[in-house]
mmCIF file of C-alpha atoms and ligand atoms in Angstrom:
data_model
loop_
_atom_site.group_PDB
_atom_site.id
_atom_site.type_symbol
_atom_site.label_atom_id
_atom_site.label_comp_id
_atom_site.label_asym_id
_atom_site.label_seq_id
_atom_site.Cartn_x
_atom_site.Cartn_y
_atom_site.Cartn_z
ATOM 1 C CA MET Z 1 -9.766 -23.229 -24.738
ATOM 2 C CA PRO Z 2 -7.470 -20.785 -23.032
ATOM 3 C CA PHE Z 3 -4.006 -22.059 -22.186
ATOM 4 C CA ARG Z 4 -4.440 -21.072 -18.551
ATOM 5 C CA PRO Z 5 -7.359 -19.787 -16.580
ATOM 6 C CA ARG Z 6 -8.009 -16.089 -16.778
ATOM 7 C CA TYR Z 7 -6.909 -14.285 -13.647
ATOM 8 C CA THR Z 8 -10.042 -12.792 -12.112
ATOM 9 C CA GLY Z 9 -8.815 -11.130 -8.901
ATOM 10 C CA LEU Z 10 -7.626 -11.986 -5.458
ATOM 11 C CA ILE Z 11 -10.919 -13.095 -3.910
ATOM 12 C CA GLU Z 12 -11.306 -15.817 -6.526
ATOM 13 C CA ARG Z 13 -7.668 -16.887 -6.114
ATOM 14 C CA TYR Z 14 -7.724 -16.958 -2.351
ATOM 15 C CA ARG Z 15 -11.384 -17.876 -1.876
ATOM 16 C CA ASP Z 16 -10.710 -20.540 0.763
ATOM 17 C CA ARG Z 17 -8.914 -18.003 2.979
ATOM 18 C CA LEU Z 18 -11.416 -15.128 2.670
ATOM 19 C CA PRO Z 19 -14.853 -14.495 4.222
ATOM 20 C CA VAL Z 20 -16.947 -15.314 1.074
ATOM 21 C CA ASN Z 21 -19.141 -18.141 0.152
ATOM 22 C CA ASP Z 22 -20.107 -19.855 -3.085
ATOM 23 C CA ASP Z 23 -22.902 -17.421 -3.973
ATOM 24 C CA THR Z 24 -21.270 -14.171 -2.946
ATOM 25 C CA ARG Z 25 -21.247 -11.855 -5.883
ATOM 26 C CA LEU Z 26 -17.595 -10.795 -6.290
ATOM 27 C CA ILE Z 27 -16.934 -7.159 -7.110
ATOM 28 C CA SER Z 28 -13.458 -7.292 -8.789
ATOM 29 C CA LEU Z 29 -11.281 -5.408 -11.204
ATOM 30 C CA GLY Z 30 -8.681 -8.060 -11.423
ATOM 31 C CA GLU Z 31 -6.658 -6.600 -8.552
ATOM 32 C CA GLY Z 32 -3.671 -8.408 -6.888
ATOM 33 C CA ASN Z 33 -1.072 -10.627 -8.622
ATOM 34 C CA THR Z 34 1.386 -7.775 -8.730
ATOM 35 C CA PRO Z 35 5.085 -8.041 -9.659
ATOM 36 C CA LEU Z 36 7.694 -8.880 -7.075
ATOM 37 C CA LEU Z 37 10.741 -7.254 -8.719
ATOM 38 C CA LYS Z 38 14.298 -7.925 -7.490
ATOM 39 C CA LEU Z 39 16.409 -4.792 -7.504
ATOM 40 C CA ASN Z 40 19.496 -5.236 -9.743
ATOM 41 C CA ASN Z 41 21.314 -1.956 -9.567
ATOM 42 C CA ILE Z 42 20.676 -0.374 -6.211
ATOM 43 C CA PRO Z 43 22.394 -3.141 -4.101
ATOM 44 C CA LYS Z 44 25.519 -2.677 -6.289
ATOM 45 C CA ILE Z 45 25.349 1.054 -5.843
ATOM 46 C CA ILE Z 46 25.246 0.829 -2.030
ATOM 47 C CA GLY Z 47 27.785 -1.910 -2.114
ATOM 48 C CA LYS Z 48 25.849 -4.293 0.157
ATOM 49 C CA ASP Z 49 25.155 -7.915 -0.155
ATOM 50 C CA VAL Z 50 21.428 -7.894 0.255
ATOM 51 C CA ASP Z 51 18.511 -9.213 -1.847
ATOM 52 C CA ILE Z 52 15.939 -6.398 -2.138
ATOM 53 C CA TYR Z 53 12.631 -7.052 -3.720
ATOM 54 C CA VAL Z 54 9.927 -4.558 -4.322
ATOM 55 C CA LYS Z 55 6.258 -5.484 -4.366
ATOM 56 C CA TYR Z 56 4.954 -3.071 -7.008
ATOM 57 C CA GLU Z 57 1.436 -2.489 -5.704
ATOM 58 C CA GLY Z 58 1.186 0.548 -8.045
ATOM 59 C CA LEU Z 59 0.183 -1.984 -10.715
ATOM 60 C CA ASN Z 60 -3.155 -2.645 -9.171
ATOM 61 C CA PRO Z 61 -6.212 -1.471 -11.215
ATOM 62 C CA THR Z 62 -6.497 1.946 -9.614
ATOM 63 C CA GLY Z 63 -2.738 2.248 -9.024
ATOM 64 C CA SER Z 64 -2.421 1.345 -5.267
ATOM 65 C CA PHE Z 65 -2.722 -1.466 -2.885
ATOM 66 C CA LYS Z 66 -6.038 -0.078 -1.654
ATOM 67 C CA ASP Z 67 -7.705 -2.165 -4.377
ATOM 68 C CA ARG Z 68 -6.919 -5.356 -2.491
ATOM 69 C CA GLY Z 69 -8.866 -4.112 0.431
ATOM 70 C CA MET Z 70 -11.578 -2.411 -1.545
ATOM 71 C CA THR Z 71 -12.585 -5.558 -3.590
ATOM 72 C CA MET Z 72 -13.292 -7.250 -0.235
ATOM 73 C CA ALA Z 73 -14.943 -4.315 1.467
ATOM 74 C CA VAL Z 74 -17.300 -3.565 -1.470
ATOM 75 C CA THR Z 75 -18.020 -7.214 -2.131
ATOM 76 C CA LYS Z 76 -19.189 -7.507 1.513
ATOM 77 C CA ALA Z 77 -21.088 -4.174 1.521
ATOM 78 C CA VAL Z 78 -23.013 -5.293 -1.523
ATOM 79 C CA GLU Z 79 -23.638 -8.685 -0.042
ATOM 80 C CA GLU Z 80 -24.985 -6.983 3.108
ATOM 81 C CA GLY Z 81 -27.399 -4.954 1.007
ATOM 82 C CA SER Z 82 -25.582 -1.567 1.223
ATOM 83 C CA LYS Z 83 -26.384 0.993 -1.454
ATOM 84 C CA ALA Z 84 -23.624 3.458 -0.607
ATOM 85 C CA ILE Z 85 -20.008 3.471 0.736
ATOM 86 C CA ILE Z 86 -18.132 6.337 2.346
ATOM 87 C CA CYS Z 87 -14.491 6.936 3.195
ATOM 88 C CA ALA Z 88 -12.100 9.627 4.342
ATOM 89 C CA SER Z 89 -8.950 9.610 2.223
ATOM 90 C CA THR Z 90 -5.593 11.034 1.484
ATOM 91 C CA GLY Z 91 -6.428 10.060 -2.106
ATOM 92 C CA ASN Z 92 -5.882 6.443 -2.919
ATOM 93 C CA THR Z 93 -8.731 5.032 -0.853
ATOM 94 C CA SER Z 94 -11.135 7.512 -2.535
ATOM 95 C CA ALA Z 95 -9.825 6.415 -5.982
ATOM 96 C CA ALA Z 96 -10.344 2.773 -5.173
ATOM 97 C CA ALA Z 97 -13.730 3.331 -3.428
ATOM 98 C CA ALA Z 98 -14.947 5.274 -6.421
ATOM 99 C CA ALA Z 99 -13.901 2.648 -8.959
ATOM 100 C CA TYR Z 100 -15.256 -0.375 -7.004
ATOM 101 C CA ALA Z 101 -18.547 1.402 -6.346
ATOM 102 C CA ALA Z 102 -18.883 2.142 -10.027
ATOM 103 C CA ARG Z 103 -18.165 -1.593 -10.765
ATOM 104 C CA ALA Z 104 -20.864 -2.593 -8.261
ATOM 105 C CA GLY Z 105 -23.395 0.028 -9.269
ATOM 106 C CA ILE Z 106 -23.645 1.751 -5.923
ATOM 107 C CA THR Z 107 -22.864 5.220 -4.698
ATOM 108 C CA ALA Z 108 -19.538 6.440 -3.246
ATOM 109 C CA PHE Z 109 -18.992 9.417 -1.028
ATOM 110 C CA VAL Z 110 -15.363 10.499 -0.394
ATOM 111 C CA LEU Z 111 -14.116 13.063 2.055
ATOM 112 C CA ILE Z 112 -10.711 14.500 1.144
ATOM 113 C CA PRO Z 113 -8.512 17.198 2.615
ATOM 114 C CA ASP Z 114 -8.968 20.401 0.680
ATOM 115 C CA GLY Z 115 -6.000 20.878 -1.662
ATOM 116 C CA LYS Z 116 -3.883 18.179 -0.149
ATOM 117 C CA ILE Z 117 -4.358 15.222 -2.394
ATOM 118 C CA ALA Z 118 -2.343 14.355 -5.493
ATOM 119 C CA LEU Z 119 -3.966 15.323 -8.810
ATOM 120 C CA GLY Z 120 -4.085 11.858 -10.277
ATOM 121 C CA LYS Z 121 -6.120 10.620 -7.282
ATOM 122 C CA LEU Z 122 -8.615 13.434 -7.495
ATOM 123 C CA ALA Z 123 -9.007 12.763 -11.221
ATOM 124 C CA GLN Z 124 -9.895 9.171 -10.534
ATOM 125 C CA ALA Z 125 -12.439 9.840 -7.878
ATOM 126 C CA MET Z 126 -14.141 12.413 -10.067
ATOM 127 C CA MET Z 127 -13.956 10.246 -13.268
ATOM 128 C CA HIS Z 128 -15.553 7.235 -11.537
ATOM 129 C CA GLY Z 129 -18.480 9.422 -10.469
ATOM 130 C CA ALA Z 130 -17.916 9.561 -6.689
ATOM 131 C CA THR Z 131 -19.379 12.502 -4.799
ATOM 132 C CA VAL Z 132 -16.225 14.253 -3.729
ATOM 133 C CA ILE Z 133 -16.550 16.230 -0.441
ATOM 134 C CA GLN Z 134 -13.470 18.387 0.114
ATOM 135 C CA ILE Z 135 -13.222 19.350 3.751
ATOM 136 C CA LYS Z 136 -11.311 22.307 5.062
ATOM 137 C CA GLY Z 137 -9.390 19.996 7.384
ATOM 138 C CA ASN Z 138 -6.923 17.110 7.283
ATOM 139 C CA PHE Z 139 -7.410 13.351 6.937
ATOM 140 C CA ASP Z 140 -7.730 12.789 10.682
ATOM 141 C CA GLU Z 141 -10.622 15.272 10.909
ATOM 142 C CA GLY Z 142 -12.247 13.642 7.754
ATOM 143 C CA MET Z 143 -11.985 10.190 9.382
ATOM 144 C CA GLN Z 144 -13.755 11.411 12.519
ATOM 145 C CA LEU Z 145 -16.526 12.992 10.451
ATOM 146 C CA VAL Z 146 -16.969 9.766 8.470
ATOM 147 C CA LYS Z 147 -17.382 7.761 11.711
ATOM 148 C CA ASP Z 148 -19.891 10.278 12.985
ATOM 149 C CA VAL Z 149 -22.042 10.547 9.824
ATOM 150 C CA ALA Z 150 -22.107 6.789 9.354
ATOM 151 C CA LYS Z 151 -23.950 6.440 12.632
ATOM 152 C CA GLU Z 152 -26.854 8.446 11.126
ATOM 153 C CA ALA Z 153 -26.753 7.780 7.399
ATOM 154 C CA PRO Z 154 -27.147 4.422 5.567
ATOM 155 C CA VAL Z 155 -23.560 4.244 4.345
ATOM 156 C CA THR Z 156 -20.869 1.585 4.792
ATOM 157 C CA ILE Z 157 -17.425 2.841 5.875
ATOM 158 C CA VAL Z 158 -14.682 1.429 3.626
ATOM 159 C CA ASN Z 159 -11.698 2.844 5.439
ATOM 160 C CA SER Z 160 -9.287 0.270 6.879
ATOM 161 C CA ILE Z 161 -11.352 0.203 10.048
ATOM 162 C CA ASN Z 162 -13.625 -1.942 7.951
ATOM 163 C CA PRO Z 163 -12.252 -5.421 8.907
ATOM 164 C CA TYR Z 164 -12.704 -6.753 5.395
ATOM 165 C CA ARG Z 165 -10.159 -4.292 4.075
ATOM 166 C CA LEU Z 166 -7.339 -5.948 6.059
ATOM 167 C CA GLN Z 167 -8.603 -9.381 4.955
ATOM 168 C CA GLY Z 168 -8.207 -8.435 1.273
ATOM 169 C CA GLN Z 169 -4.825 -6.738 1.897
ATOM 170 C CA LYS Z 170 -3.297 -9.808 3.632
ATOM 171 C CA THR Z 171 -3.205 -11.495 0.255
ATOM 172 C CA ALA Z 172 -0.171 -9.450 -0.770
ATOM 173 C CA ALA Z 173 1.783 -11.489 1.914
ATOM 174 C CA PHE Z 174 0.449 -14.741 0.405
ATOM 175 C CA GLU Z 175 1.711 -13.809 -3.012
ATOM 176 C CA ILE Z 176 5.133 -12.990 -1.696
ATOM 177 C CA VAL Z 177 5.516 -16.212 0.247
ATOM 178 C CA GLU Z 178 4.372 -18.169 -2.777
ATOM 179 C CA GLU Z 179 6.894 -16.562 -5.042
ATOM 180 C CA LEU Z 180 9.868 -16.669 -2.677
ATOM 181 C CA GLY Z 181 8.991 -20.048 -1.294
ATOM 182 C CA ARG Z 182 9.390 -18.560 2.223
ATOM 183 C CA ALA Z 183 8.751 -15.282 3.930
ATOM 184 C CA PRO Z 184 11.434 -12.634 3.608
ATOM 185 C CA ASP Z 185 13.569 -11.795 6.650
ATOM 186 C CA TYR Z 186 12.414 -8.181 6.661
ATOM 187 C CA HIS Z 187 9.260 -6.620 5.216
ATOM 188 C CA CYS Z 188 9.342 -2.854 5.028
ATOM 189 C CA LEU Z 189 6.308 -0.597 4.538
ATOM 190 C CA PRO Z 190 5.305 3.033 4.626
ATOM 191 C CA VAL Z 191 2.971 3.539 7.569
ATOM 192 C CA GLY Z 192 -0.022 5.897 7.680
ATOM 193 C CA ASN Z 193 -3.070 4.407 9.323
ATOM 194 C CA ALA Z 194 -1.036 1.209 9.841
ATOM 195 C CA GLY Z 195 -3.691 -0.976 8.309
ATOM 196 C CA ASN Z 196 -1.506 -2.390 5.639
ATOM 197 C CA ILE Z 197 1.407 -3.401 7.952
ATOM 198 C CA THR Z 198 -1.187 -5.183 10.152
ATOM 199 C CA ALA Z 199 -2.757 -6.880 7.118
ATOM 200 C CA HIS Z 200 0.633 -8.128 5.851
ATOM 201 C CA TRP Z 201 1.370 -9.521 9.348
ATOM 202 C CA ILE Z 202 -1.948 -11.387 9.348
ATOM 203 C CA GLY Z 203 -1.106 -12.827 5.981
ATOM 204 C CA TYR Z 204 2.365 -14.032 7.031
ATOM 205 C CA CYS Z 205 1.054 -15.450 10.289
ATOM 206 C CA GLU Z 206 -1.596 -17.466 8.370
ATOM 207 C CA TYR Z 207 1.151 -18.995 6.287
ATOM 208 C CA SER Z 208 3.138 -20.047 9.328
ATOM 209 C CA SER Z 209 0.270 -21.537 11.331
ATOM 210 C CA ASN Z 210 -2.454 -24.062 10.921
ATOM 211 C CA SER Z 211 -3.771 -23.871 14.439
ATOM 212 C CA GLY Z 212 -7.290 -22.903 13.460
ATOM 213 C CA GLU Z 213 -7.128 -20.161 16.155
ATOM 214 C CA HIS Z 214 -6.514 -16.483 15.705
ATOM 215 C CA VAL Z 215 -3.017 -16.427 14.181
ATOM 216 C CA THR Z 216 -2.007 -13.085 15.672
ATOM 217 C CA ALA Z 217 -3.333 -10.854 18.432
ATOM 218 C CA ALA Z 218 -3.348 -8.136 15.781
ATOM 219 C CA CYS Z 219 -6.363 -9.750 14.068
ATOM 220 C CA ALA Z 220 -8.426 -10.110 17.179
ATOM 221 C CA HIS Z 221 -11.301 -8.287 15.537
ATOM 222 C CA CYS Z 222 -11.371 -10.390 12.339
ATOM 223 C CA ASP Z 223 -14.354 -12.598 13.416
ATOM 224 C CA GLY Z 224 -12.123 -15.664 12.842
ATOM 225 C CA HIS Z 225 -11.479 -14.932 9.255
ATOM 226 C CA CYS Z 226 -7.784 -15.354 9.856
ATOM 227 C CA LYS Z 227 -8.161 -19.072 10.393
ATOM 228 C CA TYR Z 228 -6.071 -20.919 7.784
ATOM 229 C CA ALA Z 229 -5.766 -24.584 8.229
ATOM 230 C CA GLY Z 230 -4.562 -25.225 4.638
ATOM 231 C CA GLY Z 231 -1.373 -26.817 5.786
ATOM 232 C CA ALA Z 232 1.069 -24.818 3.781
ATOM 233 C CA ILE Z 233 3.376 -23.943 6.595
ATOM 234 C CA VAL Z 234 6.476 -21.831 5.975
ATOM 235 C CA GLY Z 235 9.066 -21.790 8.732
ATOM 236 C CA ASN Z 236 9.769 -18.206 9.087
ATOM 237 C CA ARG Z 237 7.865 -14.919 9.503
ATOM 238 C CA PRO Z 238 9.503 -11.567 8.716
ATOM 239 C CA LYS Z 239 10.322 -8.786 10.994
ATOM 240 C CA MET Z 240 7.945 -6.055 10.058
ATOM 241 C CA VAL Z 241 9.454 -2.630 9.773
ATOM 242 C CA GLY Z 242 7.216 0.441 9.398
ATOM 243 C CA TYR Z 243 8.647 3.773 8.194
ATOM 244 C CA GLN Z 244 6.910 7.160 8.622
ATOM 245 C CA ALA Z 245 7.574 10.523 7.249
ATOM 246 C CA ALA Z 246 9.325 12.704 9.878
ATOM 247 C CA GLY Z 247 6.619 15.331 9.851
ATOM 248 C CA SER Z 248 3.980 12.806 10.324
ATOM 249 C CA ALA Z 249 5.348 10.158 12.622
ATOM 250 C CA PRO Z 250 3.079 9.380 15.585
ATOM 251 C CA PHE Z 251 4.645 5.906 15.973
ATOM 252 C CA MET Z 252 8.071 7.572 16.576
ATOM 253 C CA ARG Z 253 6.600 10.238 18.934
ATOM 254 C CA GLY Z 254 4.700 7.595 20.868
ATOM 255 C CA GLU Z 255 1.481 9.704 20.641
ATOM 256 C CA MET Z 256 -0.891 11.153 18.139
ATOM 257 C CA VAL Z 257 0.351 14.087 16.073
ATOM 258 C CA ASP Z 258 -2.130 16.937 15.448
ATOM 259 C CA ASP Z 259 -0.635 18.818 12.485
ATOM 260 C CA PRO Z 260 1.033 16.152 10.288
ATOM 261 C CA ASP Z 261 2.935 17.461 7.347
ATOM 262 C CA THR Z 262 4.969 15.754 4.538
ATOM 263 C CA VAL Z 263 5.402 15.710 0.818
ATOM 264 C CA ALA Z 264 4.326 12.050 1.032
ATOM 265 C CA THR Z 265 0.559 12.975 1.189
ATOM 266 C CA ALA Z 266 -0.652 9.379 1.257
ATOM 267 C CA ILE Z 267 0.864 8.974 4.757
ATOM 268 C CA ARG Z 268 0.043 12.477 6.065
ATOM 269 C CA ILE Z 269 -1.844 10.935 8.992
ATOM 270 C CA GLY Z 270 -1.298 11.906 12.621
ATOM 271 C CA HIS Z 271 -4.015 9.759 14.195
ATOM 272 C CA PRO Z 272 -3.478 6.227 12.960
ATOM 273 C CA GLN Z 273 -6.646 4.067 13.010
ATOM 274 C CA SER Z 274 -4.723 0.824 13.602
ATOM 275 C CA TRP Z 275 -2.564 2.240 16.364
ATOM 276 C CA GLU Z 276 -2.832 -0.705 18.790
ATOM 277 C CA LYS Z 277 -2.703 -3.362 16.211
ATOM 278 C CA ALA Z 278 0.451 -1.963 14.729
ATOM 279 C CA TRP Z 279 2.260 -1.892 18.036
ATOM 280 C CA LEU Z 280 1.272 -5.649 18.422
ATOM 281 C CA VAL Z 281 2.744 -6.292 14.971
ATOM 282 C CA LYS Z 282 5.973 -4.675 15.977
ATOM 283 C CA GLU Z 283 6.143 -6.748 19.165
ATOM 284 C CA GLU Z 284 5.087 -10.025 17.734
ATOM 285 C CA SER Z 285 7.392 -9.824 14.693
ATOM 286 C CA GLY Z 286 10.394 -8.335 16.414
ATOM 287 C CA GLY Z 287 10.393 -5.437 13.994
ATOM 288 C CA TRP Z 288 10.509 -1.622 14.525
ATOM 289 C CA PHE Z 289 9.393 1.776 13.428
ATOM 290 C CA ASP Z 290 11.573 4.566 12.117
ATOM 291 C CA GLU Z 291 11.203 7.806 10.205
ATOM 292 C CA CYS Z 292 12.631 9.444 7.086
ATOM 293 C CA ASP Z 293 12.630 13.158 6.254
ATOM 294 C CA ASP Z 294 11.029 14.374 3.016
ATOM 295 C CA ASP Z 295 14.348 14.805 1.175
ATOM 296 C CA THR Z 296 15.315 11.264 1.876
ATOM 297 C CA ILE Z 297 11.923 9.947 0.667
ATOM 298 C CA LEU Z 298 12.172 11.917 -2.611
ATOM 299 C CA ALA Z 299 15.711 10.770 -3.140
ATOM 300 C CA ALA Z 300 14.727 7.181 -2.829
ATOM 301 C CA GLN Z 301 11.743 7.785 -5.253
ATOM 302 C CA LYS Z 302 14.194 9.136 -7.766
ATOM 303 C CA LEU Z 303 16.814 6.447 -7.181
ATOM 304 C CA LEU Z 304 14.164 3.719 -8.001
ATOM 305 C CA ALA Z 305 12.984 5.578 -11.050
ATOM 306 C CA GLU Z 306 16.457 6.334 -12.459
ATOM 307 C CA GLN Z 307 18.299 3.161 -11.456
ATOM 308 C CA GLU Z 308 15.641 0.467 -11.711
ATOM 309 C CA GLY Z 309 12.931 1.879 -14.029
ATOM 310 C CA ILE Z 310 10.290 1.663 -11.261
ATOM 311 C CA PHE Z 311 8.099 4.703 -10.671
ATOM 312 C CA CYS Z 312 6.268 4.894 -7.394
ATOM 313 C CA GLU Z 313 4.609 7.781 -5.529
ATOM 314 C CA PRO Z 314 6.579 9.571 -2.737
ATOM 315 C CA ALA Z 315 4.809 7.778 0.206
ATOM 316 C CA SER Z 316 5.718 4.457 -1.333
ATOM 317 C CA ALA Z 317 9.386 5.291 -1.580
ATOM 318 C CA THR Z 318 9.451 5.663 2.213
ATOM 319 C CA SER Z 319 9.731 1.908 2.483
ATOM 320 C CA LEU Z 320 12.862 1.765 0.403
ATOM 321 C CA ALA Z 321 14.304 5.069 1.976
ATOM 322 C CA GLY Z 322 13.961 3.563 5.428
ATOM 323 C CA ALA Z 323 15.366 0.149 4.348
ATOM 324 C CA LEU Z 324 18.438 1.814 2.768
ATOM 325 C CA ASN Z 325 19.042 3.686 6.017
ATOM 326 C CA ASP Z 326 18.791 0.501 8.092
ATOM 327 C CA ILE Z 327 20.988 -1.419 5.580
ATOM 328 C CA ALA Z 328 23.626 1.332 5.780
ATOM 329 C CA SER Z 329 23.670 1.218 9.613
ATOM 330 C CA GLY Z 330 23.785 -2.639 9.650
ATOM 331 C CA LYS Z 331 20.464 -2.872 11.572
ATOM 332 C CA ILE Z 332 19.357 -4.940 8.571
ATOM 333 C CA PRO Z 333 22.421 -7.142 8.175
ATOM 334 C CA GLU Z 334 24.099 -8.248 4.891
ATOM 335 C CA GLY Z 335 22.758 -11.603 3.635
ATOM 336 C CA SER Z 336 19.136 -10.504 4.343
ATOM 337 C CA THR Z 337 16.155 -10.938 2.033
ATOM 338 C CA ILE Z 338 14.101 -7.807 2.173
ATOM 339 C CA VAL Z 339 10.798 -6.924 0.620
ATOM 340 C CA CYS Z 340 9.725 -3.316 0.364
ATOM 341 C CA THR Z 341 6.075 -2.603 -0.519
ATOM 342 C CA LEU Z 342 5.725 0.124 -3.160
ATOM 343 C CA THR Z 343 2.225 1.057 -2.219
ATOM 344 C CA GLY Z 344 1.172 3.349 -5.089
ATOM 345 C CA HIS Z 345 2.115 4.303 -8.703
ATOM 346 C CA GLY Z 346 4.223 7.364 -9.491
ATOM 347 C CA LEU Z 347 1.797 8.646 -11.993
ATOM 348 C CA LYS Z 348 -0.639 9.403 -9.112
ATOM 349 C CA ASP Z 349 1.438 12.513 -8.216
ATOM 350 C CA PRO Z 350 2.867 14.033 -11.434
ATOM 351 C CA ASP Z 351 3.325 17.501 -9.809
ATOM 352 C CA ILE Z 352 5.959 16.359 -7.309
ATOM 353 C CA ALA Z 353 7.768 14.231 -9.873
ATOM 354 C CA ILE Z 354 8.157 17.128 -12.376
ATOM 355 C CA GLN Z 355 9.053 19.641 -9.632
ATOM 356 C CA GLN Z 356 11.986 17.515 -8.402
ATOM 357 C CA SER Z 357 13.159 16.172 -11.745
ATOM 358 C CA THR Z 358 16.644 17.182 -12.940
ATOM 359 C CA ALA Z 359 16.413 15.303 -16.201
ATOM 360 C CA PRO Z 360 17.747 17.429 -19.019
ATOM 361 C CA MET Z 361 14.998 18.897 -21.108
ATOM 362 C CA VAL Z 362 15.939 21.047 -24.057
ATOM 363 C CA THR Z 363 13.845 22.771 -26.616
ATOM 364 C CA VAL Z 364 15.420 23.007 -30.097
ATOM 365 C CA ASP Z 365 14.396 23.812 -33.698
ATOM 366 C CA ALA Z 366 12.734 21.009 -35.630
ATOM 367 C CA THR Z 367 15.802 20.384 -37.787
ATOM 368 C CA LEU Z 368 18.214 17.460 -38.038
ATOM 369 C CA ASP Z 369 21.167 19.603 -37.102
ATOM 370 C CA ALA Z 370 19.494 20.897 -33.864
ATOM 371 C CA VAL Z 371 18.442 17.422 -32.783
ATOM 372 C CA ARG Z 372 21.871 15.939 -33.576
ATOM 373 C CA ASP Z 373 23.541 18.686 -31.525
ATOM 374 C CA ALA Z 374 21.100 18.035 -28.615
ATOM 375 C CA ILE Z 375 22.095 14.375 -28.687
ATOM 376 C CA VAL Z 376 25.835 14.855 -28.895
ATOM 377 C CA SER Z 377 25.891 17.420 -26.092
ATOM 378 C CA ASN Z 378 23.743 15.274 -23.772
ATOM 379 C CA MET Z 379 25.327 11.916 -24.494
ATOM 380 C CA VAL Z 380 26.608 10.131 -21.335
ATOM 381 C CA SER Z 381 29.905 8.577 -22.203
HETATM 382 C C1 PLP I 401 -2.842 4.252 2.087
HETATM 383 C C2 PLP I 401 -1.442 4.440 1.730
HETATM 384 C C3 PLP I 401 -0.341 4.217 2.563
HETATM 385 C C4 PLP I 401 -0.528 3.909 3.997
HETATM 386 O O1 PLP I 401 -1.154 2.698 4.322
HETATM 387 P P1 PLP I 401 -1.830 2.474 5.796
HETATM 388 O O2 PLP I 401 -2.498 1.204 5.728
HETATM 389 O O3 PLP I 401 -2.729 3.651 5.946
HETATM 390 O O4 PLP I 401 -0.608 2.491 6.739
HETATM 391 C C5 PLP I 401 0.941 4.224 2.034
HETATM 392 N N1 PLP I 401 1.175 4.618 0.764
HETATM 393 C C6 PLP I 401 0.162 4.752 -0.104
HETATM 394 C C7 PLP I 401 0.479 5.045 -1.505
HETATM 395 C C8 PLP I 401 -1.197 4.680 0.319
HETATM 396 O O5 PLP I 401 -2.155 4.948 -0.518
#
């Protein structure tokens, strides 16, 4: 007899709030249930009285939050008889699609921008046996091609325009509310297609409502899956704050951006697919959008790694980078409880990490003297 039930993934855990029934075959890799870590050192360094938590989504099975959406999307695709899935991707969606397709025994096709995805993500898609189609174009062009080809070919799109993706991803908000006993005051996320910020808002709204109606206008296309009449009502909902990379910030420009560019490749998206929904989320929650330049993003990535022992990929650090800006300016006031989503693991993008590292690395002879000298001269007093 196990001491507690084996955790078998987020669909099983939140079955009553997701569009599955008793005989749905669940395609899961044990995703979800990720740590909500309280930052100990960074609030002291910035000298502000704030509680900052990071939701470490890099600890999902393929290393990003995309697994939460993919378990639902692939489960439903299989239930509906689909034999193949397809996505356009800046990397993490393709890694997740490839893994869940392998688990389900179906085929995955992934379109990625030629040369613009992080090495770890490419390795995953290839290792899981997806057919990788590199296009000589960016994510936005790939997305359009996926939509066009899916009209002709028997393939299910598993990008976040697939409504089941957001249903799976909303569970991150459930986990946060259950651990904090309430919603945070501010929830900060990096924004690319804006699916994840929308999904979190749906999740928080479900927890603050038992009306049995759509809980937010942002989920108007959910076929009623948002209904949650479970009774667990928390008083508050967070202000949702979405941060973009400055070179790829359509929500700041107020229009689509045709040549997005940023070191944060996961959010190098100029034509967000959840454009209207994300504006609704901002309005309903009383939040805002802002942008960070690449240097600020990389500095936040490094700060987290060096001061807290948490390694996330560049795009993920955008949530903390933006939050630190808004805490410094007072827009996020002292006394606040803040959650920053760290969307993907740092190991996804080793190239960028090694390039910007200033950690001392010395090569010495394999002798006791040489190693002792290296320690003495690098000891921080
Ligand atoms: C997909 C992704 C994002 C962006 O999420 P959207 O739902 O497209 O806004 C951010 N960070 C990482 C690491 C991602 O993989």
